[in-house]
Every structure is written in C-alpha cells, then in structure tokens.
C-alpha cells in the first residue's frame, strides 16, 4: 500500500473515531432520557419513526462504524498476522460494506417509515 493511501486511512480512522465518540454520547444520553422517562419501546418508535433528524443521525453513525471498524481490523490483522496485500484489502472492504448494509437496514427499519 502506498504511503499516501496509508495516510488517508489514518485520517479516515481518526475522523471516524471523532464522529463515533459524539454519536455514542448522543445515543447513550437518548437511552438514559428514554429510560428515565419510562418510555416503552412502542412509545419510542412512535416518536422516532419518520423523523428525518434521527434518520440522518443514525445514518451518520452507521457510516462512521463502517469506515472505522474495517480500518482498525485491517491494522490488527496486518500487525498480528503479518497479512498484507490485496486479500486483506478485499476482506476488510467486504466487512465495511456489510456493516454499512446491515446498519442501514436497521436504520431504515426503525426510523425510515415516512422518510424515504
């Protein structure tokens, strides 16, 4: 892998980590609010389904995970197993796309009613 590609991956890893940190804090605060307010799952879904804001927020969350996790996994596999090359890039790319697909499936399922 070229030096430029490694720098781009390093930057993407750091930026996605910052986005994830913010998303996790918002997500946890939302959970705490919902639990302390005594909201049921039905009430939560009633408040969130069709919300463009929550749809956008959790889409950003999914994108950050789909970028961050494969890059980290690629680094771990490279450092611990000595695996390098195209096979590693393909595997981690497939993992990233899978995380994006599964994550967006969940986002659309929970928040998508009325947003698409």
PDB file of C-alpha atoms in Angstrom:
ATOM      1  CA  UNK A   1       0.000   0.000   0.000  1.00  0.00           C
ATOM      2  CA  UNK A   2       1.293   3.417  -0.908  1.00  0.00           C
ATOM      3  CA  UNK A   3       2.342   5.983   1.670  1.00  0.00           C
ATOM      4  CA  UNK A   4      -0.486   8.270   0.512  1.00  0.00           C
ATOM      5  CA  UNK A   5      -3.093   5.532   0.971  1.00  0.00           C
ATOM      6  CA  UNK A   6      -1.803   4.809   4.464  1.00  0.00           C
ATOM      7  CA  UNK A   7      -2.071   8.499   5.379  1.00  0.00           C
ATOM      8  CA  UNK A   8      -5.637   8.633   4.020  1.00  0.00           C
ATOM      9  CA  UNK A   9      -6.605   5.539   6.033  1.00  0.00           C
ATOM     10  CA  UNK A  10      -5.015   7.021   9.159  1.00  0.00           C
ATOM     11  CA  UNK A  11      -7.012  10.245   8.669  1.00  0.00           C
ATOM     12  CA  UNK A  12     -10.266   8.381   7.994  1.00  0.00           C
ATOM     13  CA  UNK A  13      -9.703   6.295  11.138  1.00  0.00           C
ATOM     14  CA  UNK A  14      -9.204   9.402  13.297  1.00  0.00           C
ATOM     15  CA  UNK A  15     -12.102  11.368  11.823  1.00  0.00           C
ATOM     16  CA  UNK A  16     -14.473   8.410  12.106  1.00  0.00           C
ATOM     17  CA  UNK A  17     -13.361   7.960  15.738  1.00  0.00           C
ATOM     18  CA  UNK A  18     -14.334  11.559  16.499  1.00  0.00           C
ATOM     19  CA  UNK A  19     -17.722  11.128  14.833  1.00  0.00           C
ATOM     20  CA  UNK A  20     -18.271   7.838  16.691  1.00  0.00           C
ATOM     21  CA  UNK A  21     -17.424   9.418  20.039  1.00  0.00           C
ATOM     22  CA  UNK A  22     -20.045  12.117  19.502  1.00  0.00           C
ATOM     23  CA  UNK A  23     -22.627   9.614  18.219  1.00  0.00           C
ATOM     24  CA  UNK A  24     -22.116   7.267  21.165  1.00  0.00           C
ATOM     25  CA  UNK A  25     -22.579  10.124  23.647  1.00  0.00           C
ATOM     26  CA  UNK A  26     -25.801  11.294  21.951  1.00  0.00           C
ATOM     27  CA  UNK A  27     -27.062   7.700  21.691  1.00  0.00           C
ATOM     28  CA  UNK A  28     -26.386   6.968  25.378  1.00  0.00           C
ATOM     29  CA  UNK A  29     -27.951  10.247  26.521  1.00  0.00           C
ATOM     30  CA  UNK A  30     -31.024   9.431  24.434  1.00  0.00           C
ATOM     31  CA  UNK A  31     -31.275   5.983  26.030  1.00  0.00           C
ATOM     32  CA  UNK A  32     -30.902   7.439  29.517  1.00  0.00           C
ATOM     33  CA  UNK A  33     -33.611  10.020  28.770  1.00  0.00           C
ATOM     34  CA  UNK A  34     -35.979   7.359  27.408  1.00  0.00           C
ATOM     35  CA  UNK A  35     -35.440   5.002  30.348  1.00  0.00           C
ATOM     36  CA  UNK A  36     -35.773   7.727  32.980  1.00  0.00           C
ATOM     37  CA  UNK A  37     -38.938   8.985  31.294  1.00  0.00           C
ATOM     38  CA  UNK A  38     -40.397   5.484  31.454  1.00  0.00           C
ATOM     39  CA  UNK A  39     -40.960   5.265  27.712  1.00  0.00           C
ATOM     40  CA  UNK A  40     -41.910   1.899  26.262  1.00  0.00           C
ATOM     41  CA  UNK A  41     -40.456   0.582  23.013  1.00  0.00           C
ATOM     42  CA  UNK A  42     -43.754   1.380  21.297  1.00  0.00           C
ATOM     43  CA  UNK A  43     -43.658   4.974  22.552  1.00  0.00           C
ATOM     44  CA  UNK A  44     -40.039   5.388  21.452  1.00  0.00           C
ATOM     45  CA  UNK A  45     -40.817   4.070  17.966  1.00  0.00           C
ATOM     46  CA  UNK A  46     -43.864   6.322  17.809  1.00  0.00           C
ATOM     47  CA  UNK A  47     -41.660   9.338  18.480  1.00  0.00           C
ATOM     48  CA  UNK A  48     -38.833   8.380  16.145  1.00  0.00           C
ATOM     49  CA  UNK A  49     -40.383   6.732  13.084  1.00  0.00           C
ATOM     50  CA  UNK A  50     -40.430   9.092  10.161  1.00  0.00           C
ATOM     51  CA  UNK A  51     -38.013  11.516  11.848  1.00  0.00           C
ATOM     52  CA  UNK A  52     -35.591  12.862   9.258  1.00  0.00           C
ATOM     53  CA  UNK A  53     -33.293  14.146  12.033  1.00  0.00           C
ATOM     54  CA  UNK A  54     -32.919  10.755  13.743  1.00  0.00           C
ATOM     55  CA  UNK A  55     -32.650   9.014  10.377  1.00  0.00           C
ATOM     56  CA  UNK A  56     -29.765  11.327   9.413  1.00  0.00           C
ATOM     57  CA  UNK A  57     -28.077  10.970  12.810  1.00  0.00           C
ATOM     58  CA  UNK A  58     -28.121   7.175  12.784  1.00  0.00           C
ATOM     59  CA  UNK A  59     -27.079   7.107   9.114  1.00  0.00           C
ATOM     60  CA  UNK A  60     -24.016   9.137  10.108  1.00  0.00           C
ATOM     61  CA  UNK A  61     -23.438   6.700  12.999  1.00  0.00           C
ATOM     62  CA  UNK A  62     -23.572   3.721  10.608  1.00  0.00           C
ATOM     63  CA  UNK A  63     -21.206   5.370   8.133  1.00  0.00           C
ATOM     64  CA  UNK A  64     -18.711   6.117  10.903  1.00  0.00           C
ATOM     65  CA  UNK A  65     -18.806   2.483  12.077  1.00  0.00           C
ATOM     66  CA  UNK A  66     -18.496   1.171   8.516  1.00  0.00           C
ATOM     67  CA  UNK A  67     -15.370   3.309   7.992  1.00  0.00           C
ATOM     68  CA  UNK A  68     -13.767   2.923  11.419  1.00  0.00           C
ATOM     69  CA  UNK A  69     -14.097  -0.805  12.136  1.00  0.00           C
ATOM     70  CA  UNK A  70     -12.621  -2.221   8.906  1.00  0.00           C
ATOM     71  CA  UNK A  71      -9.618   0.107   9.048  1.00  0.00           C
ATOM     72  CA  UNK A  72      -8.920  -0.956  12.619  1.00  0.00           C
ATOM     73  CA  UNK A  73      -9.406  -4.620  11.751  1.00  0.00           C
ATOM     74  CA  UNK A  74      -7.069  -4.237   8.784  1.00  0.00           C
ATOM     75  CA  UNK A  75      -4.380  -2.801  11.055  1.00  0.00           C
ATOM     76  CA  UNK A  76      -4.824  -5.553  13.647  1.00  0.00           C
ATOM     77  CA  UNK A  77      -4.649  -8.340  11.047  1.00  0.00           C
ATOM     78  CA  UNK A  78      -1.635  -6.741   9.413  1.00  0.00           C
ATOM     79  CA  UNK A  79       0.278  -6.292  12.678  1.00  0.00           C
ATOM     80  CA  UNK A  80      -0.606  -9.556  14.416  1.00  0.00           C
ATOM     81  CA  UNK A  81      -0.806 -11.965  11.480  1.00  0.00           C
ATOM     82  CA  UNK A  82       1.544 -10.263   9.067  1.00  0.00           C
ATOM     83  CA  UNK A  83      -1.207 -10.310   6.433  1.00  0.00           C
ATOM     84  CA  UNK A  84      -0.743  -7.711   3.729  1.00  0.00           C
ATOM     85  CA  UNK A  85      -1.849  -7.191   0.192  1.00  0.00           C
ATOM     86  CA  UNK A  86      -4.974  -7.330  -1.904  1.00  0.00           C
ATOM     87  CA  UNK A  87      -6.648 -10.158   0.033  1.00  0.00           C
ATOM     88  CA  UNK A  88      -6.578  -8.152   3.240  1.00  0.00           C
ATOM     89  CA  UNK A  89      -7.908  -5.072   1.470  1.00  0.00           C
ATOM     90  CA  UNK A  90     -10.738  -7.067  -0.120  1.00  0.00           C
ATOM     91  CA  UNK A  91     -11.722  -8.750   3.167  1.00  0.00           C
ATOM     92  CA  UNK A  92     -11.829  -5.516   5.135  1.00  0.00           C
ATOM     93  CA  UNK A  93     -13.660  -3.786   2.276  1.00  0.00           C
ATOM     94  CA  UNK A  94     -16.319  -6.509   2.305  1.00  0.00           C
ATOM     95  CA  UNK A  95     -16.609  -6.186   6.076  1.00  0.00           C
ATOM     96  CA  UNK A  96     -17.065  -2.415   5.776  1.00  0.00           C
ATOM     97  CA  UNK A  97     -19.733  -2.766   3.105  1.00  0.00           C
ATOM     98  CA  UNK A  98     -21.500  -5.447   5.161  1.00  0.00           C
ATOM     99  CA  UNK A  99     -21.538  -3.228   8.243  1.00  0.00           C
ATOM    100  CA  UNK A 100     -22.941  -0.369   6.160  1.00  0.00           C
ATOM    101  CA  UNK A 101     -25.617  -2.594   4.626  1.00  0.00           C
ATOM    102  CA  UNK A 102     -26.723  -4.175   7.914  1.00  0.00           C
ATOM    103  CA  UNK A 103     -26.582  -0.872   9.753  1.00  0.00           C
ATOM    104  CA  UNK A 104     -28.658   0.924   7.158  1.00  0.00           C
ATOM    105  CA  UNK A 105     -31.138  -1.923   7.146  1.00  0.00           C
ATOM    106  CA  UNK A 106     -31.632  -1.327  10.871  1.00  0.00           C
ATOM    107  CA  UNK A 107     -31.825   2.458  10.456  1.00  0.00           C
ATOM    108  CA  UNK A 108     -34.436   2.179   7.707  1.00  0.00           C
ATOM    109  CA  UNK A 109     -36.359  -0.379   9.773  1.00  0.00           C
ATOM    110  CA  UNK A 110     -36.513   1.819  12.857  1.00  0.00           C
ATOM    111  CA  UNK A 111     -36.523   5.369  11.512  1.00  0.00           C
ATOM    112  CA  UNK A 112     -37.332   5.019   7.840  1.00  0.00           C
ATOM    113  CA  UNK A 113     -41.102   4.968   7.883  1.00  0.00           C
ATOM    114  CA  UNK A 114     -42.076   8.135   6.085  1.00  0.00           C
ATOM    115  CA  UNK A 115     -38.547   9.414   5.371  1.00  0.00           C
ATOM    116  CA  UNK A 116     -37.905   7.749   2.022  1.00  0.00           C
TER     117      UNK A 116
END
